[in-house]
Amino acid sequence: MRVEQLWSNARLATLRGEGLGVVEDGLIAATDGHIVYAGPRGDAPMLDAETIHDCEGRWITPGLIDCHTHLVFAGNRAREFELRLAGASYEEIARAGGGIVSTMAATRAASEEELVSAALPRLDAMLAEGVTTIEIKSGYGLSEADECKILRAARALGERRAVNVTTTFLGAHAVPGEFKGDADGYIERVCEAMIPAVAAAGLADAVDAFCEGIGFSPDQVRRVFGAARANGLPVKLHAEQLSNLHGAALAAEFGALSADHLEHLDEAGVAAMARAGTVAVLLPGAFFFTRETRLPPVEALRRAGVPIAIATDCNPGTSPLTSPLLAMNMAATLFRLTVDECIAGMTREAARALGRLDRVGTLEPGKSCDLAIWDIEEPAELVYRMGFNPLHARIFGGQV
């Protein structure tokens, strides 16, 4: 078989099936940017490669996937960080005009090119740690023009860098000042104007919402999800972060790709997610940064067989984190996830949370040749180390 690229003398974590799918003496062959073989050297067909890369015993995993970020925004919220250190709560800051609405003002004032320029260093930090697919949400514009501007900037990042960007419309993130006291009126605008406009322009791959006391009620989220469904877009949800409004069960009712945060998730929500195949996306950066104390129900999720993904939740207010490797370490140390769960959570299950598991997330024929090659002795090093980046090479679509 004639192939373009061959990576040999490698140890593979294929992530096929359960666990890491380890292959000790493996190789990967690719043509036209897609994997044609990934597995034991002894089982490989006869391969004639244009280019052969000797990995010298290094480990190869699928490229990392960050399935929950708010990467495109302007300004920062360092002052709010100081206020929280002094004892102010996230809710108190938000109700005083800080939080999401604060970032909204800076983001509205920025041009599309300024948003791209501001986001590029954050994206580059993630790519340097092996990320090949990233989800980017809107939600800091809160008007049709500004939400579309954010989504266009997110798409532009995928053109400026060798990375697969998926975009999510998060218009139901907060109530903007022009609709103060009229959350229902704003949700009507989101459903009747913004979602159809975003869908018609092809700017979003999914629709998200913030279901919380300082966000939107389950009834309002239901209207958003109905509009998403009417416009052919899948849904996901910020759910049970600060309280239990049963948002995860609502998301599962709509066949959501994922429900994210989940610190206050109850058994009924876990069961609903399991039935729907909705992925639990855990966000240890936000848990750490906001000094949360209530842990997500990891053991209940395991028992129910709910897939668990991990993401940075990179955002200016509650998780200014651009390190997927540190996110994995936090998931292990704070949430007690295993090494296998952390690595799967940043590859296979993250792909599942984006509805992209047919394209990325594992090493197997037919999928995009998106690889991370690591200078490590064992996979646990990816989770164990802090402040150290062992990436040797990042391959996107078969290209270094």
Coordinates of N, CA and C in Angstrom, one line a residue, residues 3 29 85 89 98 118 124 134 137 140 142 177 192 200 225 238 305 307 312 320 330 347 350 352 354 362 386 393 395:
V3 N 1.5 5.1 0.8 CA 1.0 6.1 1.7 C 1.9 7.3 1.7
A29 N 0.0 5.2 9.7 CA 0.2 5.6 8.3 C -1.0 6.5 7.9
L85 N -10.9 37.5 45.9 CA -9.9 37.2 47.0 C -10.3 37.9 48.3
S89 N -18.5 37.1 46.2 CA -18.9 35.9 45.5 C -19.1 36.2 44.0
G98 N -20.6 43.4 37.2 CA -19.4 42.8 36.7 C -19.7 41.5 35.9
A118 N -6.5 39.4 19.8 CA -6.4 39.2 21.2 C -6.5 37.7 21.5
D124 N -2.6 30.0 20.6 CA -1.2 29.5 20.4 C -0.7 28.7 21.7
I134 N -10.7 22.6 18.8 CA -11.1 23.5 19.9 C -12.5 24.0 19.6
K137 N -17.0 29.4 22.0 CA -18.4 29.9 22.2 C -18.4 31.4 22.0
Y140 N -20.4 36.9 24.5 CA -19.9 38.2 25.1 C -20.3 39.4 24.2
L142 N -24.0 39.6 22.9 CA -25.4 39.7 23.4 C -26.2 40.6 22.5
G177 N -27.7 45.0 29.0 CA -28.2 46.2 29.6 C -29.5 46.7 29.0
E192 N -36.1 34.4 18.1 CA -36.8 34.8 16.9 C -35.8 35.4 15.9
A200 N -28.5 30.7 9.5 CA -28.6 31.0 8.0 C -27.2 31.4 7.5
F225 N -33.7 26.1 23.2 CA -33.5 24.8 22.6 C -34.5 24.5 21.5
H238 N -24.7 25.0 29.9 CA -24.0 25.2 31.2 C -25.1 24.9 32.2
G305 N -22.5 5.2 33.6 CA -21.9 5.1 32.3 C -22.0 6.3 31.4
P307 N -20.4 9.3 29.7 CA -19.1 9.7 29.2 C -18.6 11.0 29.9
T312 N -10.8 23.2 29.3 CA -10.2 24.3 30.1 C -11.3 25.4 30.6
P320 N -9.4 31.6 33.5 CA -8.4 32.2 32.6 C -7.3 31.2 32.3
M330 N -5.6 19.0 37.1 CA -6.7 19.5 38.0 C -7.8 18.5 38.1
T347 N -9.6 13.8 24.7 CA -9.5 13.3 23.4 C -10.8 12.6 22.9
A350 N -14.0 14.2 24.6 CA -14.2 15.6 24.2 C -14.7 15.6 22.7
R352 N -16.6 13.3 21.4 CA -18.0 12.9 21.6 C -18.8 14.1 22.0
L354 N -18.5 17.1 21.3 CA -18.7 18.0 20.1 C -19.4 17.4 19.0
T362 N -9.7 9.6 18.3 CA -9.1 8.3 18.4 C -8.1 8.1 17.2
M386 N 3.1 19.3 36.3 CA 2.5 20.6 36.4 C 3.6 21.6 35.9
A393 N 5.9 17.0 19.0 CA 5.4 17.4 17.8 C 3.9 17.4 17.8
I395 N 0.8 17.2 15.0 CA 0.5 16.9 13.6 C -1.0 17.2 13.4

